[in-house]
Amino acid sequence: MSVGSGNGSTDPSDAADEPGWDVDPEDEIASVVEALGRQQKRWREAAGLRVAEFADAIGYGEDLVRKVERGARIPRPEYLDKAEEVLDAKGFISAMKDEMLKARYPKKVRELAKLEERAVEVLLYSNHNLHGLLQTEEYMRALFDMQQPTYTPDVLERGMAARLGRQSIFERSPAPALSFVLEEVTLRRPLGGRMVWRRQLERLLDVGQLRNVALQVMPTDREEHAGMYGLIEVLKFGDGTAMGRSDGAFSGRPVSDPKQLRILELRYGMIRAQALPPGESLAFIEQVLGETKT
């Protein structure tokens, strides 16, 4: 269930000619990308444009156009907008924009995002860094930069886009109940530098003010800590079912059996009880933010 994070730089020359993401032929989303490619080719040929002419008209390379048409490349939204405009495709190409946005996410992330979209309650404890749903884009980039071995530009970009996309959970209506427990050390570690650190703390304060969010801090000086075995995630759904995962239970695999879920919920409940209450936690984050300005 959990998704790793990472970041790095891209080559501007590559970005100009190859905007988009490679397609995994084993992924079920490949058929959707192939359908888009066939649609583009049909409209291009109907307009009497050769590949080179079409590529020149939309401002992208021939190689990219060919990759899109054979379903080997997931185009970015701006590519689709230009293709729609040049081909006057009656909305058929631009209508695929949402599908292409979903297709750019790695398969595991799409599956997780679908679960989060269904969840009515989410319980999240992470220990080494802030949970991805809480991260600013700059903080994410700092984490991606630290990944070893380094990510390729394509993998990096897809990972960033996927994580940012999942943060739409805060805009859902009706809003799910979200509970986060953060380790004090994650608030004090200046990943990305002082300004990135400060903006991340400000983001936490903003999220912590939301009525459906409970943000709690686990102080480092606690003598007892039920979260010593690592990350815990529990997603509860409207039909009464749930799914959870913990680094320190059931070999880290996702579980949905009620008996196993009770163990995760027991541990999470103990962690919440040992952490600072939400009000005190926000005051603590404000204190740390103040320390970054000195």
Tab-separated table of C-alpha atoms in Angstrom:
chain	number	residue	atom	x	y	z
A	1	MET	CA	0.000	0.000	0.000
A	2	SER	CA	2.760	2.440	0.813
A	3	VAL	CA	4.536	4.279	-1.970
A	4	GLY	CA	8.167	5.341	-1.925
A	5	SER	CA	9.314	8.830	-2.846
A	6	GLY	CA	12.224	10.334	-4.744
A	7	ASN	CA	13.341	13.065	-7.098
A	8	GLY	CA	16.062	14.349	-9.412
A	9	SER	CA	16.679	16.640	-12.355
A	10	THR	CA	15.670	16.255	-15.976
A	11	ASP	CA	17.480	17.141	-19.185
A	12	PRO	CA	15.697	20.181	-20.710
A	13	SER	CA	16.430	18.988	-24.236
A	14	ASP	CA	14.719	15.685	-23.506
A	15	ALA	CA	11.728	17.441	-21.958
A	16	ALA	CA	11.214	19.555	-25.069
A	17	ASP	CA	11.035	16.583	-27.424
A	18	GLU	CA	9.848	13.735	-25.223
A	19	PRO	CA	7.103	15.079	-22.926
A	20	GLY	CA	5.226	12.188	-21.400
A	21	TRP	CA	5.773	8.783	-19.842
A	22	ASP	CA	6.765	5.406	-21.256
A	23	VAL	CA	4.108	2.705	-21.253
A	24	ASP	CA	4.572	-0.656	-19.558
A	25	PRO	CA	3.153	-3.135	-22.103
A	26	GLU	CA	2.188	-5.481	-19.244
A	27	ASP	CA	0.032	-2.805	-17.613
A	28	GLU	CA	-3.711	-2.980	-18.338
A	29	ILE	CA	-3.638	0.768	-18.983
A	30	ALA	CA	-1.624	0.082	-22.153
A	31	SER	CA	-4.830	-0.650	-24.110
A	32	VAL	CA	-6.191	2.812	-23.237
A	33	VAL	CA	-2.999	4.490	-24.426
A	34	GLU	CA	-3.099	2.451	-27.639
A	35	ALA	CA	-6.700	3.568	-28.215
A	36	LEU	CA	-5.627	7.194	-27.929
A	37	GLY	CA	-2.831	6.562	-30.419
A	38	ARG	CA	-5.228	5.051	-32.945
A	39	GLN	CA	-7.580	7.994	-32.460
A	40	GLN	CA	-4.832	10.532	-33.081
A	41	LYS	CA	-3.614	8.704	-36.166
A	42	ARG	CA	-7.123	8.531	-37.612
A	43	TRP	CA	-7.698	12.264	-37.154
A	44	ARG	CA	-4.222	13.126	-38.469
A	45	GLU	CA	-4.729	11.111	-41.627
A	46	ALA	CA	-8.213	12.556	-42.079
A	47	ALA	CA	-6.628	16.009	-41.952
A	48	GLY	CA	-4.186	14.987	-44.675
A	49	LEU	CA	-1.124	15.525	-42.490
A	50	ARG	CA	2.014	13.432	-42.582
A	51	VAL	CA	3.718	12.709	-39.260
A	52	ALA	CA	6.390	15.345	-39.896
A	53	GLU	CA	3.805	17.985	-40.778
A	54	PHE	CA	1.686	17.200	-37.729
A	55	ALA	CA	4.724	17.190	-35.437
A	56	ASP	CA	5.767	20.592	-36.758
A	57	ALA	CA	2.243	21.972	-36.330
A	58	ILE	CA	1.987	20.985	-32.664
A	59	GLY	CA	5.615	21.821	-31.863
A	60	TYR	CA	6.854	18.353	-30.908
A	61	GLY	CA	9.268	15.853	-32.460
A	62	GLU	CA	8.320	13.232	-35.033
A	63	ASP	CA	9.609	10.461	-32.796
A	64	LEU	CA	7.214	11.457	-30.024
A	65	VAL	CA	4.253	11.565	-32.410
A	66	ARG	CA	5.086	8.079	-33.677
A	67	LYS	CA	5.430	6.750	-30.133
A	68	VAL	CA	2.052	8.186	-29.154
A	69	GLU	CA	0.368	6.716	-32.226
A	70	ARG	CA	1.689	3.228	-31.565
A	71	GLY	CA	0.741	3.417	-27.874
A	72	ALA	CA	4.291	3.479	-26.534
A	73	ARG	CA	4.141	6.923	-24.929
A	74	ILE	CA	1.662	8.579	-22.565
A	75	PRO	CA	1.394	12.219	-23.711
A	76	ARG	CA	1.108	15.141	-21.341
A	77	PRO	CA	-2.089	17.247	-21.211
A	78	GLU	CA	-0.506	20.135	-23.142
A	79	TYR	CA	0.386	17.769	-25.987
A	80	LEU	CA	-3.244	16.607	-26.172
A	81	ASP	CA	-4.487	20.207	-26.155
A	82	LYS	CA	-2.280	21.078	-29.130
A	83	ALA	CA	-3.221	17.906	-31.003
A	84	GLU	CA	-6.918	18.630	-30.438
A	85	GLU	CA	-6.503	22.189	-31.689
A	86	VAL	CA	-4.528	21.307	-34.825
A	87	LEU	CA	-6.711	18.348	-35.810
A	88	ASP	CA	-10.047	19.894	-34.791
A	89	ALA	CA	-10.920	16.468	-33.410
A	90	LYS	CA	-14.347	17.472	-32.039
A	91	GLY	CA	-13.197	16.786	-28.500
A	92	PHE	CA	-12.300	13.137	-29.127
A	93	ILE	CA	-8.624	13.650	-28.280
A	94	SER	CA	-9.040	16.095	-25.416
A	95	ALA	CA	-11.644	13.746	-23.913
A	96	MET	CA	-8.793	11.304	-23.224
A	97	LYS	CA	-6.959	13.782	-20.995
A	98	ASP	CA	-8.267	12.398	-17.705
A	99	GLU	CA	-7.429	8.840	-18.735
A	100	MET	CA	-3.910	9.860	-19.691
A	101	LEU	CA	-3.434	11.601	-16.345
A	102	LYS	CA	-4.360	8.356	-14.596
A	103	ALA	CA	-2.211	6.306	-16.960
A	104	ARG	CA	0.929	8.230	-16.049
A	105	TYR	CA	0.854	6.850	-12.505
A	106	PRO	CA	2.663	3.555	-11.825
A	107	LYS	CA	0.228	0.656	-11.465
A	108	LYS	CA	0.753	0.218	-7.717
A	109	VAL	CA	0.122	3.906	-7.118
A	110	ARG	CA	-3.083	3.833	-9.184
A	111	GLU	CA	-4.316	0.937	-7.071
A	112	LEU	CA	-3.513	2.806	-3.861
A	113	ALA	CA	-5.168	5.991	-5.152
A	114	LYS	CA	-8.343	4.035	-5.922
A	115	LEU	CA	-8.419	2.707	-2.364
A	116	GLU	CA	-7.891	6.189	-0.934
A	117	GLU	CA	-10.707	7.527	-3.117
A	118	ARG	CA	-13.066	4.959	-1.559
A	119	ALA	CA	-11.919	5.383	2.037
A	120	VAL	CA	-14.170	7.078	4.576
A	121	GLU	CA	-11.504	6.925	7.293
A	122	VAL	CA	-7.711	6.836	6.968
A	123	LEU	CA	-5.225	6.130	9.784
A	124	LEU	CA	-1.566	6.867	8.981
A	125	TYR	CA	1.579	6.603	11.085
A	126	SER	CA	4.998	7.064	9.467
A	127	ASN	CA	8.333	7.301	11.229
A	128	HIS	CA	11.238	8.209	8.909
A	129	ASN	CA	9.678	11.073	6.958
A	130	LEU	CA	6.364	12.821	6.621
A	131	HIS	CA	3.632	10.836	4.926
A	132	GLY	CA	3.301	11.507	1.188
A	133	LEU	CA	-0.193	12.971	1.555
A	134	LEU	CA	1.286	15.731	3.725
A	135	GLN	CA	4.372	16.563	1.681
A	136	THR	CA	4.893	19.765	-0.257
A	137	GLU	CA	6.251	19.382	-3.776
A	138	GLU	CA	9.613	20.797	-2.679
A	139	TYR	CA	9.859	18.330	0.201
A	140	MET	CA	9.074	15.476	-2.202
A	141	ARG	CA	11.842	16.628	-4.513
A	142	ALA	CA	14.293	16.648	-1.641
A	143	LEU	CA	13.365	13.055	-0.828
A	144	PHE	CA	13.641	11.985	-4.483
A	145	ASP	CA	17.103	13.555	-4.636
A	146	MET	CA	18.241	11.329	-1.769
A	147	GLN	CA	17.130	8.079	-3.406
A	148	GLN	CA	19.936	5.618	-4.144
A	149	PRO	CA	20.363	4.472	-6.804
A	150	THR	CA	19.018	7.631	-8.376
A	151	TYR	CA	15.748	7.548	-10.285
A	152	THR	CA	15.646	8.090	-14.030
A	153	PRO	CA	13.910	11.348	-15.048
A	154	ASP	CA	10.867	9.414	-16.288
A	155	VAL	CA	10.424	7.393	-13.090
A	156	LEU	CA	11.049	10.481	-11.002
A	157	GLU	CA	8.434	12.532	-12.815
A	158	ARG	CA	5.813	9.822	-12.674
A	159	GLY	CA	6.403	9.329	-8.958
A	160	MET	CA	6.087	13.030	-8.245
A	161	ALA	CA	2.926	13.366	-10.309
A	162	ALA	CA	1.352	10.345	-8.653
A	163	ARG	CA	2.025	11.545	-5.133
A	164	LEU	CA	0.740	15.053	-5.830
A	165	GLY	CA	-2.346	13.593	-7.497
A	166	ARG	CA	-3.179	11.525	-4.421
A	167	GLN	CA	-3.375	14.710	-2.354
A	168	SER	CA	-6.747	15.403	-3.967
A	169	ILE	CA	-8.074	13.368	-1.030
A	170	PHE	CA	-8.158	16.661	0.898
A	171	GLU	CA	-10.617	18.086	-1.655
A	172	ARG	CA	-13.090	15.192	-1.570
A	173	SER	CA	-16.716	15.751	-0.670
A	174	PRO	CA	-17.882	14.262	1.583
A	175	ALA	CA	-14.470	14.483	3.217
A	176	PRO	CA	-12.965	11.342	4.753
A	177	ALA	CA	-11.756	11.357	8.346
A	178	LEU	CA	-7.947	11.547	8.241
A	179	SER	CA	-5.672	10.795	11.187
A	180	PHE	CA	-1.899	11.330	10.999
A	181	VAL	CA	0.712	10.687	13.671
A	182	LEU	CA	4.089	12.320	12.938
A	183	GLU	CA	7.410	11.737	14.627
A	184	GLU	CA	9.009	14.842	16.154
A	185	VAL	CA	12.266	14.117	14.317
A	186	THR	CA	10.505	14.457	10.941
A	187	LEU	CA	9.498	17.988	11.910
A	188	ARG	CA	13.027	18.972	12.894
A	189	ARG	CA	14.950	17.477	9.976
A	190	PRO	CA	15.523	20.331	7.430
A	191	LEU	CA	15.220	18.253	4.262
A	192	GLY	CA	15.727	20.404	1.187
A	193	GLY	CA	17.097	23.342	3.166
A	194	ARG	CA	15.659	25.910	5.546
A	195	MET	CA	13.058	27.449	3.218
A	196	VAL	CA	11.739	24.052	2.069
A	197	TRP	CA	11.609	22.981	5.715
A	198	ARG	CA	9.676	26.088	6.756
A	199	ARG	CA	7.150	25.788	3.935
A	200	GLN	CA	6.603	22.145	4.842
A	201	LEU	CA	5.844	23.072	8.441
A	202	GLU	CA	3.431	25.755	7.237
A	203	ARG	CA	1.718	23.138	5.073
A	204	LEU	CA	1.262	20.912	8.114
A	205	LEU	CA	-0.334	23.761	10.057
A	206	ASP	CA	-2.745	24.435	7.182
A	207	VAL	CA	-3.737	20.771	6.892
A	208	GLY	CA	-4.048	20.455	10.661
A	209	GLN	CA	-6.725	23.167	10.679
A	210	LEU	CA	-9.052	21.131	8.443
A	211	ARG	CA	-12.083	19.854	10.342
A	212	ASN	CA	-11.722	16.302	9.022
A	213	VAL	CA	-8.009	16.037	9.870
A	214	ALA	CA	-6.412	15.044	13.179
A	215	LEU	CA	-2.680	15.756	13.186
A	216	GLN	CA	-0.660	14.476	16.138
A	217	VAL	CA	3.033	14.617	17.024
A	218	MET	CA	4.898	11.821	18.770
A	219	PRO	CA	7.577	13.457	20.964
A	220	THR	CA	11.042	11.931	20.778
A	221	ASP	CA	11.363	11.777	24.573
A	222	ARG	CA	8.507	9.280	25.038
A	223	GLU	CA	9.598	6.336	27.184
A	224	GLU	CA	6.929	4.076	25.643
A	225	HIS	CA	6.126	3.947	21.942
A	226	ALA	CA	3.815	1.427	20.240
A	227	GLY	CA	5.103	2.383	16.808
A	228	MET	CA	8.638	1.066	17.104
A	229	TYR	CA	7.932	-1.547	14.433
A	230	GLY	CA	7.389	1.046	11.720
A	231	LEU	CA	4.741	2.452	9.431
A	232	ILE	CA	1.037	1.688	9.890
A	233	GLU	CA	-1.715	2.437	7.377
A	234	VAL	CA	-5.387	1.539	7.717
A	235	LEU	CA	-8.070	2.462	5.177
A	236	LYS	CA	-11.717	1.969	6.141
A	237	PHE	CA	-14.475	1.887	3.520
A	238	GLY	CA	-18.162	2.769	3.543
A	239	ASP	CA	-19.284	-0.858	3.270
A	240	GLY	CA	-17.638	-1.734	6.579
A	241	THR	CA	-14.570	-3.393	5.058
A	242	ALA	CA	-11.013	-2.166	5.546
A	243	MET	CA	-7.440	-2.716	4.412
A	244	GLY	CA	-4.240	-2.143	6.321
A	245	ARG	CA	-0.506	-2.580	6.240
A	246	SER	CA	2.385	-2.281	8.667
A	247	ASP	CA	6.118	-2.718	8.231
A	248	GLY	CA	6.182	-4.658	11.480
A	249	ALA	CA	3.274	-7.047	10.981
A	250	PHE	CA	2.275	-9.828	8.572
A	251	SER	CA	5.536	-9.526	6.603
A	252	GLY	CA	4.545	-6.012	5.551
A	253	ARG	CA	1.837	-7.248	3.173
A	254	PRO	CA	-1.628	-5.617	2.887
A	255	VAL	CA	-4.284	-7.369	4.990
A	256	SER	CA	-8.082	-7.241	5.092
A	257	ASP	CA	-8.889	-10.009	7.585
A	258	PRO	CA	-10.753	-8.492	10.571
A	259	LYS	CA	-8.522	-10.254	13.125
A	260	GLN	CA	-5.361	-8.900	11.509
A	261	LEU	CA	-6.869	-5.426	11.131
A	262	ARG	CA	-7.719	-5.357	14.839
A	263	ILE	CA	-4.032	-5.808	15.634
A	264	LEU	CA	-3.096	-2.842	13.430
A	265	GLU	CA	-5.871	-0.705	14.901
A	266	LEU	CA	-4.803	-1.640	18.444
A	267	ARG	CA	-1.241	-0.536	17.713
A	268	TYR	CA	-2.418	2.631	16.025
A	269	GLY	CA	-4.721	3.441	18.917
A	270	MET	CA	-1.826	3.089	21.360
A	271	ILE	CA	0.340	5.350	19.188
A	272	ARG	CA	-2.376	8.020	19.165
A	273	ALA	CA	-2.758	7.784	22.932
A	274	GLN	CA	0.993	8.207	23.441
A	275	ALA	CA	1.271	11.146	21.022
A	276	LEU	CA	0.376	14.757	21.800
A	277	PRO	CA	-3.316	15.647	21.317
A	278	PRO	CA	-4.146	17.529	18.072
A	279	GLY	CA	-4.284	20.984	19.675
A	280	GLU	CA	-0.964	20.551	21.463
A	281	SER	CA	0.517	19.057	18.305
A	282	LEU	CA	-0.316	22.140	16.226
A	283	ALA	CA	1.177	24.335	18.948
A	284	PHE	CA	4.302	22.149	18.871
A	285	ILE	CA	4.589	22.520	15.072
A	286	GLU	CA	4.196	26.289	15.434
A	287	GLN	CA	7.024	26.257	17.991
A	288	VAL	CA	9.307	24.337	15.600
A	289	LEU	CA	8.387	26.727	12.786
A	290	GLY	CA	9.350	29.633	15.026
A	291	GLU	CA	12.730	28.035	15.669
A	292	THR	CA	13.447	27.934	11.924
A	293	LYS	CA	13.291	31.743	11.806
A	294	THR	CA	16.044	32.282	14.353
